[in-house]
mmCIF file with all atom_site columns, C-alpha atoms in Angstrom:
data_model
loop_
_atom_site.group_PDB
_atom_site.id
_atom_site.type_symbol
_atom_site.label_atom_id
_atom_site.label_alt_id
_atom_site.label_comp_id
_atom_site.label_asym_id
_atom_site.label_entity_id
_atom_site.label_seq_id
_atom_site.pdbx_PDB_ins_code
_atom_site.Cartn_x
_atom_site.Cartn_y
_atom_site.Cartn_z
_atom_site.occupancy
_atom_site.B_iso_or_equiv
_atom_site.pdbx_formal_charge
_atom_site.auth_seq_id
_atom_site.auth_comp_id
_atom_site.auth_asym_id
_atom_site.auth_atom_id
_atom_site.pdbx_PDB_model_num
ATOM 1  C CA . GLY M 1 1  ? 11.182 -14.633 -10.031 1.00 64.00 ? 4  GLY M CA 1
ATOM 2  C CA . ILE M 1 2  ? 9.438  -12.111 -8.018  1.00 63.00 ? 5  ILE M CA 1
ATOM 3  C CA . LYS M 1 3  ? 9.702  -14.774 -4.788  1.00 69.00 ? 6  LYS M CA 1
ATOM 4  C CA . GLY M 1 4  ? 13.291 -14.129 -5.227  1.00 70.00 ? 7  GLY M CA 1
ATOM 5  C CA . LEU M 1 5  ? 13.271 -10.426 -5.840  1.00 66.00 ? 8  LEU M CA 1
ATOM 6  C CA . ARG M 1 6  ? 11.125 -9.883  -2.334  1.00 67.00 ? 9  ARG M CA 1
ATOM 7  C CA . ASN M 1 7  ? 13.704 -12.060 -0.196  1.00 72.00 ? 10 ASN M CA 1
ATOM 8  C CA . LEU M 1 8  ? 16.494 -9.560  -1.158  1.00 72.00 ? 11 LEU M CA 1
ATOM 9  C CA . PRO M 1 9  ? 17.151 -6.968  1.702   1.00 73.00 ? 12 PRO M CA 1
ATOM 10 C CA . GLY M 1 10 ? 15.846 -3.989  1.055   1.00 69.00 ? 13 GLY M CA 1
ATOM 11 C CA . MET M 1 11 ? 13.910 -4.815  -1.895  1.00 72.00 ? 14 MET M CA 1
ATOM 12 C CA . GLU M 1 12 ? 10.281 -6.383  -0.157  1.00 73.00 ? 15 GLU M CA 1
ATOM 13 C CA . HIS M 1 13 ? 8.835  -2.692  -0.278  1.00 77.00 ? 16 HIS M CA 1
ATOM 14 C CA . LEU M 1 14 ? 9.334  -2.444  -4.045  1.00 82.00 ? 17 LEU M CA 1
ATOM 15 C CA . PRO M 1 15 ? 6.453  -2.348  -6.251  1.00 88.00 ? 18 PRO M CA 1
ATOM 16 C CA . VAL M 1 16 ? 6.626  -4.717  -9.235  1.00 88.00 ? 19 VAL M CA 1
ATOM 17 C CA . ILE M 1 17 ? 4.504  -4.232  -12.456 1.00 92.00 ? 20 ILE M CA 1
ATOM 18 C CA . PHE M 1 18 ? 4.156  -7.681  -14.885 1.00 92.00 ? 21 PHE M CA 1
ATOM 19 C CA . ILE M 1 19 ? 4.818  -6.893  -18.488 1.00 94.00 ? 22 ILE M CA 1
ATOM 20 C CA . THR M 1 20 ? 4.114  -10.042 -20.498 1.00 94.00 ? 23 THR M CA 1
ATOM 21 C CA . ALA M 1 21 ? 3.191  -11.463 -23.845 1.00 95.00 ? 24 ALA M CA 1
ATOM 22 C CA . LYS M 1 22 ? 1.087  -14.236 -21.410 1.00 94.00 ? 25 LYS M CA 1
ATOM 23 C CA . ASN M 1 23 ? -2.505 -13.324 -21.539 1.00 91.00 ? 26 ASN M CA 1
ATOM 24 C CA . ASP M 1 24 ? -4.478 -15.849 -19.701 1.00 95.00 ? 27 ASP M CA 1
ATOM 25 C CA . VAL M 1 25 ? -6.585 -15.368 -16.675 1.00 96.00 ? 28 VAL M CA 1
ATOM 26 C CA . GLU M 1 26 ? -4.096 -17.759 -15.094 1.00 94.00 ? 29 GLU M CA 1
ATOM 27 C CA . THR M 1 27 ? -1.241 -16.214 -15.569 1.00 91.00 ? 30 THR M CA 1
ATOM 28 C CA . GLU M 1 28 ? -2.319 -12.876 -14.590 1.00 93.00 ? 31 GLU M CA 1
ATOM 29 C CA . VAL M 1 29 ? -3.725 -14.347 -10.978 1.00 93.00 ? 32 VAL M CA 1
ATOM 30 C CA . GLU M 1 30 ? -0.857 -15.838 -10.095 1.00 89.00 ? 33 GLU M CA 1
ATOM 31 C CA . ALA M 1 31 ? 1.058  -13.006 -10.700 1.00 89.00 ? 34 ALA M CA 1
ATOM 32 C CA . PHE M 1 32 ? -1.447 -10.941 -8.470  1.00 90.00 ? 35 PHE M CA 1
ATOM 33 C CA . GLU M 1 33 ? -1.316 -13.802 -6.150  1.00 87.00 ? 36 GLU M CA 1
ATOM 34 C CA . LEU M 1 34 ? 2.639  -13.384 -5.786  1.00 84.00 ? 37 LEU M CA 1
ATOM 35 C CA . GLY M 1 35 ? 2.447  -9.684  -5.123  1.00 83.00 ? 38 GLY M CA 1
ATOM 36 C CA . ALA M 1 36 ? 2.189  -7.880  -8.096  1.00 89.00 ? 39 ALA M CA 1
ATOM 37 C CA . GLU M 1 37 ? 0.991  -4.269  -8.182  1.00 92.00 ? 40 GLU M CA 1
ATOM 38 C CA . ASP M 1 38 ? -0.131 -4.421  -11.727 1.00 95.00 ? 41 ASP M CA 1
ATOM 39 C CA . PHE M 1 39 ? -0.175 -6.440  -14.726 1.00 95.00 ? 42 PHE M CA 1
ATOM 40 C CA . ILE M 1 40 ? 0.502  -5.044  -18.393 1.00 95.00 ? 43 ILE M CA 1
ATOM 41 C CA . THR M 1 41 ? -0.147 -7.534  -21.601 1.00 95.00 ? 44 THR M CA 1
ATOM 42 C CA . LYS M 1 42 ? 1.966  -6.879  -24.783 1.00 95.00 ? 45 LYS M CA 1
ATOM 43 C CA . PRO M 1 43 ? 1.210  -4.907  -27.191 1.00 95.00 ? 46 PRO M CA 1
ATOM 44 C CA . LEU M 1 44 ? 1.947  -2.010  -25.171 1.00 94.00 ? 47 LEU M CA 1
ATOM 45 C CA . SER M 1 45 ? 0.503  1.627   -25.540 1.00 94.00 ? 48 SER M CA 1
ATOM 46 C CA . PRO M 1 46 ? 3.287  3.703   -24.287 1.00 95.00 ? 49 PRO M CA 1
ATOM 47 C CA . PRO M 1 47 ? 0.616  6.438   -22.932 1.00 95.00 ? 50 PRO M CA 1
ATOM 48 C CA . ILE M 1 48 ? -1.229 3.776   -21.175 1.00 94.00 ? 51 ILE M CA 1
ATOM 49 C CA . LEU M 1 49 ? 1.969  2.092   -19.597 1.00 95.00 ? 52 LEU M CA 1
ATOM 50 C CA . THR M 1 50 ? 3.656  5.472   -18.623 1.00 95.00 ? 53 THR M CA 1
ATOM 51 C CA . ALA M 1 51 ? 0.049  6.087   -17.153 1.00 95.00 ? 54 ALA M CA 1
ATOM 52 C CA . ARG M 1 52 ? -0.274 3.092   -14.874 1.00 95.00 ? 55 ARG M CA 1
ATOM 53 C CA . VAL M 1 53 ? 3.137  3.121   -14.134 1.00 94.00 ? 56 VAL M CA 1
ATOM 54 C CA . LYS M 1 54 ? 2.847  6.926   -12.785 1.00 94.00 ? 57 LYS M CA 1
ATOM 55 C CA . ARG M 1 55 ? -0.122 5.174   -10.504 1.00 95.00 ? 58 ARG M CA 1
ATOM 56 C CA . THR M 1 56 ? 1.773  2.705   -9.321  1.00 92.00 ? 59 THR M CA 1
ATOM 57 C CA . LEU M 1 57 ? 4.476  5.347   -8.026  1.00 90.00 ? 60 LEU M CA 1
ATOM 58 C CA . ASP M 1 58 ? 2.167  7.389   -7.080  1.00 92.00 ? 61 ASP M CA 1
ATOM 59 C CA . ARG M 1 59 ? 0.056  4.778   -4.482  1.00 90.00 ? 62 ARG M CA 1
ATOM 60 C CA . THR M 1 60 ? 3.560  3.190   -3.304  1.00 86.00 ? 63 THR M CA 1
ATOM 61 C CA . PRO M 1 61 ? 4.969  5.293   -0.059  1.00 83.00 ? 64 PRO M CA 1
ATOM 62 C CA . PRO M 1 62 ? 8.155  6.783   0.090   1.00 81.00 ? 65 PRO M CA 1
ATOM 63 C CA . TYR M 1 63 ? 10.669 3.964   1.322   1.00 76.00 ? 66 TYR M CA 1
ATOM 64 C CA . ASN M 1 64 ? 12.174 4.441   4.701   1.00 71.00 ? 67 ASN M CA 1
ATOM 65 C CA . PRO M 1 65 ? 14.312 2.105   6.198   1.00 71.00 ? 68 PRO M CA 1
ATOM 66 C CA . ASP M 1 66 ? 13.594 2.623   9.624   1.00 74.00 ? 69 ASP M CA 1
ATOM 67 C CA . PHE M 1 67 ? 9.323  1.449   9.116   1.00 63.00 ? 70 PHE M CA 1
ATOM 68 C CA . GLN M 1 68 ? 8.962  -1.614  11.217  1.00 65.00 ? 71 GLN M CA 1
ATOM 69 C CA . PRO M 1 69 ? 5.626  -3.113  9.767   1.00 57.00 ? 72 PRO M CA 1
ATOM 70 C CA . THR M 1 70 ? 3.338  -3.625  12.250  1.00 59.00 ? 73 THR M CA 1
ATOM 71 C CA . ARG M 1 71 ? 0.840  -6.680  12.442  1.00 56.00 ? 74 ARG M CA 1
ATOM 72 C CA . LEU M 1 72 ? -2.744 -6.566  12.926  1.00 52.00 ? 75 LEU M CA 1
ATOM 73 C CA . PHE M 1 73 ? -3.138 -10.093 13.848  1.00 51.00 ? 76 PHE M CA 1
#
């Protein structure tokens, strides 16, 4: 799952988009709590899917292996 993906070295920076047939509120909330960037339910509309993936990638900073996050608190 997403927890396992986030724990793999070098994968923690990847944006995750859930694509699922589940459309209940609990599943969507859980996806966002796990760190999803977006949540898309089936059936898919190819133009909408393309736009949402593009938006997610546009908002994702380029990968920098030397980046060290700064703790605010």
